């Protein structure tokens, strides 16, 4: 590994959003690091995601926000809840001025690939090692050792596991972790704007909710596409994979009888992906020796608060701040990082799990009470604990 004399040798396993964010923030604090990714090209599977103010502020801090907004879409309406059968609006946020007034940044939607490209622009190409498939992570005392399929062995001073929901670094740190079937599967797809109905092309993050199902849509890719992600009861052929596919007819069957406008949107989609949502309890620790976790490797969460990518970016920022504050004692810095991040991410894991029940209530008294509560709520303010978070303030307050 290339390193500056006297500086810790940092290895990041995983070249997704979390790994690139960590690399960018570490570089911003003067640390060099090597990022290892098993794929031969840095491309992000999946489709769209939401970048709320807590993440947008950090992209600005990294100096990549301008690059990001070249293809991102600034939201005017967010968390617009609609009733499944007729599209009646239950609640909506005015994001046009509310986000700036309350949190200092806008909310955006973006294709994952474009967020990845923005983050990569802050990472030196020579530090990114592609086609590096890790076959084992082991500990020699407190020293993490990476072994790759090509025969290379790496013994870094610090190892950051950003290798996703099936993390091998997590397995080495905490051992096997229990998963539960959530009973929910997700479909994701893109609709070319020229095929999408006009209502779906608005700069709005719209959620249609109904019995056992809900569907979210918003524009991405400079408004060239509409991203949709739908949730339904899991079938026997659902797996936890970004690459499994379904058919449009299967997705239409799940939403038969829903508002015809929504059915029209689904019918226009390209081949949808499908994956099962597995439920995982928050970890009680994610450090061991000189190794730590971030992003989905540390705290995979249901996507119902649209915070998975944002929390990975926050992780990278806090980790870099902690290491910069105590560069001579990496173990203590990693411990401080975990202590700062675990309560927040565990809370988001819990509230995201709870939303899966609330969104899928059958019609009846409980659903009517939920709809009334939505109509009276101000979600932009209610979610302030999410959107106002500032890593520098959090780290400073912990000293």
Coordinates of C-alpha atoms in Angstrom, one line a residue:
X1 CA 0.0 0.0 0.0
X2 CA 1.2 3.5 -0.8
X3 CA 1.4 5.7 2.2
X4 CA 2.9 9.0 3.4
X5 CA 5.8 8.5 5.8
X6 CA 4.4 8.1 9.3
X7 CA 0.7 8.2 8.3
X8 CA -1.5 5.1 8.9
X9 CA -2.0 2.7 6.1
X10 CA -5.7 2.7 5.6
X11 CA -7.5 0.1 3.5
X12 CA -11.2 0.4 2.5
X13 CA -12.9 -2.8 1.3
X14 CA -15.8 -1.9 -1.0
X15 CA -16.1 0.7 -3.7
X16 CA -19.8 1.7 -3.4
X17 CA -21.2 4.9 -2.0
X18 CA -19.9 4.3 1.6
X19 CA -16.4 3.3 0.5
X20 CA -16.0 6.2 -1.8
X21 CA -17.4 8.7 0.7
X22 CA -15.0 7.4 3.4
X23 CA -12.1 7.7 1.0
X24 CA -13.1 11.2 0.0
X25 CA -13.5 12.4 3.6
X26 CA -10.2 10.8 4.7
X27 CA -8.4 12.4 1.9
X28 CA -10.0 15.8 2.8
X29 CA -8.4 15.3 6.3
X30 CA -5.0 14.5 4.9
X31 CA -5.1 10.7 5.0
X32 CA -4.1 8.5 2.1
X33 CA -6.0 5.3 1.7
X34 CA -6.4 2.4 -0.8
X35 CA -9.8 1.3 -1.9
X36 CA -10.3 -2.3 -3.0
X37 CA -13.4 -3.2 -5.1
X38 CA -14.1 -6.7 -6.5
X39 CA -15.9 -5.4 -9.6
X40 CA -13.8 -4.5 -12.6
X41 CA -15.6 -1.2 -13.1
X42 CA -17.1 1.2 -10.6
X43 CA -20.7 1.0 -11.6
X44 CA -23.7 1.2 -9.2
X45 CA -26.5 -1.3 -9.7
X46 CA -29.9 -0.3 -8.7
X47 CA -31.7 2.8 -9.6
X48 CA -32.7 5.9 -7.8
X49 CA -32.2 7.3 -4.3
X50 CA -33.0 10.4 -2.2
X51 CA -30.4 12.7 -1.0
X52 CA -31.8 14.7 1.9
X53 CA -30.2 17.8 3.4
X54 CA -28.1 15.9 5.9
X55 CA -26.3 14.2 3.0
X56 CA -26.4 17.2 0.6
X57 CA -24.5 19.3 3.1
X58 CA -21.7 16.8 3.2
X59 CA -21.5 16.6 -0.6
X60 CA -21.1 20.4 -0.5
X61 CA -18.4 20.1 2.2
X62 CA -16.5 17.6 0.0
X63 CA -16.7 20.1 -2.9
X64 CA -18.7 17.7 -5.1
X65 CA -22.2 19.1 -4.9
X66 CA -21.9 21.0 -8.2
X67 CA -20.8 17.8 -9.9
X68 CA -23.7 16.0 -8.2
X69 CA -26.4 18.4 -9.2
X70 CA -25.5 18.1 -12.9
X71 CA -27.7 15.0 -13.0
X72 CA -29.6 15.2 -9.7
X73 CA -33.2 16.5 -9.5
X74 CA -34.0 19.1 -6.9
X75 CA -37.3 18.2 -5.2
X76 CA -40.2 20.7 -4.8
X77 CA -42.5 18.3 -3.0
X78 CA -41.5 15.5 -0.7
X79 CA -43.1 12.6 1.2
X80 CA -46.3 13.1 -0.8
X81 CA -48.5 10.3 0.6
X82 CA -51.4 9.2 -1.6
X83 CA -54.2 6.7 -1.1
X84 CA -53.9 3.6 -3.1
X85 CA -57.3 3.4 -4.8
X86 CA -57.8 7.0 -6.0
X87 CA -54.6 8.9 -5.4
X88 CA -56.1 11.2 -2.8
X89 CA -53.3 13.2 -1.2
X90 CA -53.0 12.4 2.5
X91 CA -50.0 14.6 3.2
X92 CA -47.3 16.5 1.4
X93 CA -44.1 18.5 2.2
X94 CA -43.2 21.8 0.5
X95 CA -39.5 21.3 -0.1
X96 CA -39.0 24.3 -2.3
X97 CA -38.3 26.6 0.6
X98 CA -38.8 24.4 3.6
X99 CA -35.5 22.5 3.4
X100 CA -33.4 25.6 2.9
X101 CA -35.1 27.5 5.7
X102 CA -34.9 24.6 8.2
X103 CA -31.8 22.7 7.2
X104 CA -29.8 24.9 4.8
X105 CA -29.9 22.5 1.8
X106 CA -32.3 21.1 -0.7
X107 CA -33.5 17.6 -1.1
X108 CA -32.5 15.8 -4.3
X109 CA -33.2 12.6 -6.1
X110 CA -30.5 10.9 -8.2
X111 CA -29.6 7.8 -10.0
X112 CA -27.1 5.9 -7.8
X113 CA -24.5 5.9 -10.6
X114 CA -24.5 9.7 -10.7
X115 CA -23.9 10.0 -6.9
X116 CA -21.1 7.4 -7.3
X117 CA -19.5 9.5 -10.0
X118 CA -19.7 12.7 -7.9
X119 CA -18.0 11.0 -4.9
X120 CA -15.4 9.3 -7.2
X121 CA -14.4 12.8 -8.4
X122 CA -13.0 13.5 -5.0
X123 CA -10.9 10.3 -4.9
X124 CA -7.5 9.9 -6.7
X125 CA -7.7 7.2 -9.4
X126 CA -4.4 5.7 -8.3
X127 CA -5.9 4.8 -4.9
X128 CA -8.8 2.7 -6.4
X129 CA -7.9 -0.9 -7.1
X130 CA -10.5 -2.7 -9.2
X131 CA -11.0 -6.4 -9.8
X132 CA -9.8 -7.1 -6.2
X133 CA -12.0 -9.9 -4.9
X134 CA -11.4 -10.5 -1.2
X135 CA -11.5 -14.2 -0.3
X136 CA -10.8 -13.8 3.4
X137 CA -10.5 -11.4 6.3
X138 CA -8.7 -12.8 9.3
X139 CA -7.2 -11.4 12.5
X140 CA -3.7 -11.9 13.8
X141 CA -4.3 -10.6 17.3
X142 CA -5.7 -7.1 16.7
X143 CA -4.3 -6.9 13.1
X144 CA -6.8 -7.4 10.3
X145 CA -5.4 -9.3 7.3
X146 CA -7.0 -9.1 3.8
X147 CA -6.3 -11.9 1.3
X148 CA -7.4 -11.4 -2.3
X149 CA -8.2 -13.9 -5.0
X150 CA -5.1 -12.8 -7.0
X151 CA -2.8 -13.8 -4.2
X152 CA -2.1 -10.4 -2.7
X153 CA -2.2 -10.1 1.1
X154 CA -2.7 -6.7 2.7
X155 CA -2.0 -5.8 6.4
X156 CA -3.3 -2.3 6.9
X157 CA -3.0 -0.1 10.0
X158 CA -6.7 0.5 9.7
X159 CA -9.3 -1.5 7.8
X160 CA -12.7 -0.1 6.9
X161 CA -15.3 -2.6 5.9
X162 CA -17.6 -0.9 3.4
X163 CA -18.4 -4.1 1.6
X164 CA -22.2 -4.0 1.9
X165 CA -25.0 -6.1 3.3
X166 CA -23.1 -9.4 2.9
X167 CA -19.9 -8.0 4.4
X168 CA -17.0 -10.3 4.9
X169 CA -15.4 -7.8 7.2
X170 CA -18.5 -7.8 9.4
X171 CA -18.3 -11.6 9.6
X172 CA -14.7 -11.4 10.7
X173 CA -15.5 -8.7 13.3
X174 CA -18.7 -10.0 14.9
X175 CA -19.2 -13.5 13.4
X176 CA -22.4 -14.7 11.7
X177 CA -25.3 -12.4 12.2
X178 CA -28.9 -13.4 12.3
X179 CA -31.4 -12.4 9.7
X180 CA -35.1 -12.7 9.6
X181 CA -37.5 -12.9 6.7
X182 CA -39.3 -9.5 6.7
X183 CA -42.1 -10.9 4.5
X184 CA -41.6 -8.0 2.1
X185 CA -40.0 -7.9 -1.3
X186 CA -39.1 -4.9 -3.3
X187 CA -39.3 -4.2 -7.0
X188 CA -37.3 -1.4 -8.6
X189 CA -37.4 0.0 -12.1
X190 CA -36.9 2.9 -14.4
X191 CA -39.5 4.5 -16.7
X192 CA -38.2 6.7 -19.6
X193 CA -39.7 10.1 -19.2
X194 CA -41.2 10.0 -22.7
X195 CA -43.3 7.0 -21.6
X196 CA -44.2 8.2 -18.1
X197 CA -47.5 9.9 -17.3
X198 CA -47.2 13.6 -16.5
X199 CA -48.1 13.2 -12.9
X200 CA -45.0 11.0 -12.3
X201 CA -42.6 13.5 -13.8
X202 CA -43.3 16.2 -11.2
X203 CA -40.4 17.1 -8.9
X204 CA -42.0 15.1 -6.1
X205 CA -41.2 12.1 -4.0
X206 CA -44.6 10.4 -4.1
X207 CA -45.6 7.4 -2.0
X208 CA -48.8 5.5 -2.7
X209 CA -49.8 3.4 0.3
X210 CA -52.3 0.6 0.6
X211 CA -53.0 -2.8 2.1
X212 CA -49.8 -4.9 2.2
X213 CA -48.2 -2.7 -0.5
X214 CA -46.7 0.7 -1.2
X215 CA -45.0 2.3 -4.2
X216 CA -42.6 5.3 -4.4
X217 CA -41.7 7.3 -7.6
X218 CA -39.7 10.3 -8.4
X219 CA -37.7 11.7 -11.4
X220 CA -33.9 11.0 -11.7
X221 CA -31.1 11.3 -14.2
X222 CA -31.7 15.0 -15.1
X223 CA -35.4 14.1 -15.4
X224 CA -34.8 11.7 -18.2
X225 CA -36.3 8.8 -16.2
X226 CA -38.8 8.2 -13.4
X227 CA -37.5 5.9 -10.7
X228 CA -40.0 3.6 -9.1
X229 CA -39.7 1.2 -6.2
X230 CA -42.6 -0.9 -5.0
X231 CA -43.0 -3.1 -1.9
X232 CA -45.2 -6.2 -1.7
X233 CA -45.5 -9.5 0.2
X234 CA -42.5 -11.6 -0.5
X235 CA -42.9 -14.7 -2.7
X236 CA -41.0 -17.9 -2.6
X237 CA -38.7 -16.8 -5.4
X238 CA -37.5 -13.6 -3.8
X239 CA -33.8 -13.4 -2.9
X240 CA -31.7 -10.6 -1.3
X241 CA -30.0 -9.5 -4.6
X242 CA -29.6 -6.4 -6.6
X243 CA -29.5 -8.4 -9.8
X244 CA -32.6 -10.6 -9.7
X245 CA -35.4 -9.6 -12.0
X246 CA -39.2 -9.8 -12.2
X247 CA -41.5 -9.0 -15.1
X248 CA -43.8 -6.0 -15.6
X249 CA -46.8 -8.3 -15.5
X250 CA -45.8 -9.6 -12.1
X251 CA -45.5 -6.1 -10.8
X252 CA -48.9 -5.2 -12.4
X253 CA -50.5 -8.2 -10.6
X254 CA -49.3 -6.9 -7.2
X255 CA -51.0 -3.5 -7.8
X256 CA -54.2 -4.7 -9.6
X257 CA -57.1 -2.6 -8.6
X258 CA -55.0 0.4 -7.6
X259 CA -55.5 3.9 -9.2
X260 CA -55.3 3.6 -13.0
X261 CA -52.7 6.3 -13.2
X262 CA -50.4 4.2 -11.1
X263 CA -51.1 1.2 -13.2
X264 CA -50.2 3.2 -16.3
X265 CA -46.8 4.1 -14.8
X266 CA -46.0 0.5 -13.9
X267 CA -46.9 -0.6 -17.4
X268 CA -44.4 1.8 -18.8
X269 CA -41.5 0.5 -16.7
X270 CA -38.5 -1.4 -18.1
X271 CA -37.8 -4.9 -16.7
X272 CA -38.0 -4.5 -12.9
X273 CA -35.5 -5.9 -10.4
X274 CA -36.8 -7.7 -7.4
X275 CA -35.2 -8.6 -4.1
X276 CA -36.3 -9.7 -0.7
X277 CA -35.9 -7.4 2.3
X278 CA -34.2 -9.3 5.2
X279 CA -34.5 -7.9 8.7
X280 CA -31.4 -7.5 10.8
X281 CA -31.1 -6.3 14.4
X282 CA -28.7 -3.4 15.1
X283 CA -25.2 -4.6 16.0
X284 CA -24.0 -4.1 19.6
X285 CA -20.5 -3.4 18.3
X286 CA -18.8 -3.1 14.9
X287 CA -15.1 -2.6 15.8
X288 CA -12.4 -5.2 16.4
X289 CA -8.8 -4.3 16.8
X290 CA -7.8 -2.1 13.9
X291 CA -11.0 -2.7 11.9
X292 CA -14.4 -1.1 11.7
X293 CA -17.5 -1.0 9.5
X294 CA -19.6 1.6 7.8
X295 CA -22.7 1.8 5.7
X296 CA -24.7 -1.3 5.0
X297 CA -22.0 -3.5 6.4
X298 CA -22.6 -1.9 9.8
X299 CA -26.3 -1.0 9.8
X300 CA -28.4 -2.2 6.9
X301 CA -31.8 -0.7 7.0
X302 CA -35.1 -0.8 5.3
X303 CA -35.4 1.9 2.7
X304 CA -38.6 3.5 4.1
X305 CA -36.9 6.7 5.3
X306 CA -34.6 6.9 2.3
X307 CA -31.5 7.2 4.5
X308 CA -29.3 4.3 3.6
X309 CA -26.9 6.2 1.3
X310 CA -27.0 9.3 3.6
X311 CA -26.0 7.3 6.6
X312 CA -23.1 5.8 4.8
X313 CA -21.9 9.3 3.8
X314 CA -22.3 10.5 7.4
X315 CA -20.3 7.5 8.6
X316 CA -17.4 8.5 6.3
X317 CA -17.5 12.0 7.6
X318 CA -17.5 11.1 11.3
X319 CA -14.8 8.4 10.8
X320 CA -12.5 10.9 9.1
X321 CA -13.1 13.5 11.8
X322 CA -12.4 11.0 14.6
X323 CA -9.1 9.8 13.0
X324 CA -8.0 13.4 12.4
X325 CA -8.6 14.3 16.0
X326 CA -6.5 11.3 17.3
X327 CA -4.2 10.2 14.5
X328 CA -1.7 8.6 16.9
X329 CA -4.3 6.3 18.4
X330 CA -6.4 4.7 15.7
X331 CA -8.0 2.2 18.0
X332 CA -9.4 4.9 20.2
X333 CA -10.5 6.9 17.2
X334 CA -12.4 3.9 15.8
X335 CA -14.0 3.3 19.2
X336 CA -15.1 7.0 19.3
X337 CA -16.5 6.7 15.8
X338 CA -18.6 3.7 16.7
X339 CA -19.8 5.3 19.9
X340 CA -21.0 8.3 18.0
X341 CA -22.6 6.5 15.1
X342 CA -24.2 3.4 16.6
X343 CA -27.1 5.1 18.5
X344 CA -28.2 7.2 15.5
X345 CA -28.0 4.4 12.9
X346 CA -29.8 1.9 15.3
X347 CA -32.6 4.4 15.7
X348 CA -33.0 4.8 12.0
X349 CA -33.0 1.0 11.6
X350 CA -35.8 0.8 14.1
X351 CA -38.0 3.6 12.7
X352 CA -37.5 2.3 9.2
X353 CA -38.7 -1.1 10.3
X354 CA -41.8 0.4 11.9
X355 CA -42.7 2.3 8.8
X356 CA -43.2 -1.0 6.9
X357 CA -46.2 -1.8 9.1
X358 CA -47.6 1.7 9.1
X359 CA -47.5 2.0 5.3
X360 CA -49.2 -1.4 4.7
X361 CA -52.2 -1.2 7.0
X362 CA -55.4 -2.8 5.6
X363 CA -58.3 -0.4 5.1
X364 CA -60.2 0.1 8.4
X365 CA -60.0 2.2 11.6
X366 CA -56.3 1.9 12.1
X367 CA -55.7 3.0 8.5
X368 CA -58.1 5.9 8.9
X369 CA -56.3 7.0 12.1
X370 CA -53.0 6.9 10.2
X371 CA -54.3 8.9 7.3
X372 CA -55.7 11.5 9.7
X373 CA -52.3 11.7 11.5
X374 CA -50.5 12.1 8.2
X375 CA -52.9 15.0 7.2
X376 CA -52.1 16.8 10.4
X377 CA -48.3 16.1 10.5
X378 CA -45.4 18.2 9.3
X379 CA -43.0 15.5 8.3
X380 CA -40.3 18.0 7.3
X381 CA -40.1 19.2 10.9
X382 CA -40.8 15.8 12.5
X383 CA -37.8 14.4 10.7
X384 CA -35.6 17.2 11.9
X385 CA -33.5 14.9 14.0
X386 CA -32.5 13.2 10.7
X387 CA -32.0 16.2 8.5
X388 CA -30.2 18.7 10.9
X389 CA -27.5 16.3 11.8
X390 CA -24.0 17.7 11.4
X391 CA -20.9 15.4 11.9
X392 CA -18.6 18.2 12.9
X393 CA -21.0 19.3 15.7
X394 CA -21.5 15.7 16.8
X395 CA -17.8 15.0 17.0
X396 CA -17.1 18.4 18.8
X397 CA -19.8 17.7 21.3
X398 CA -18.2 14.4 22.2
X399 CA -14.9 15.8 23.3

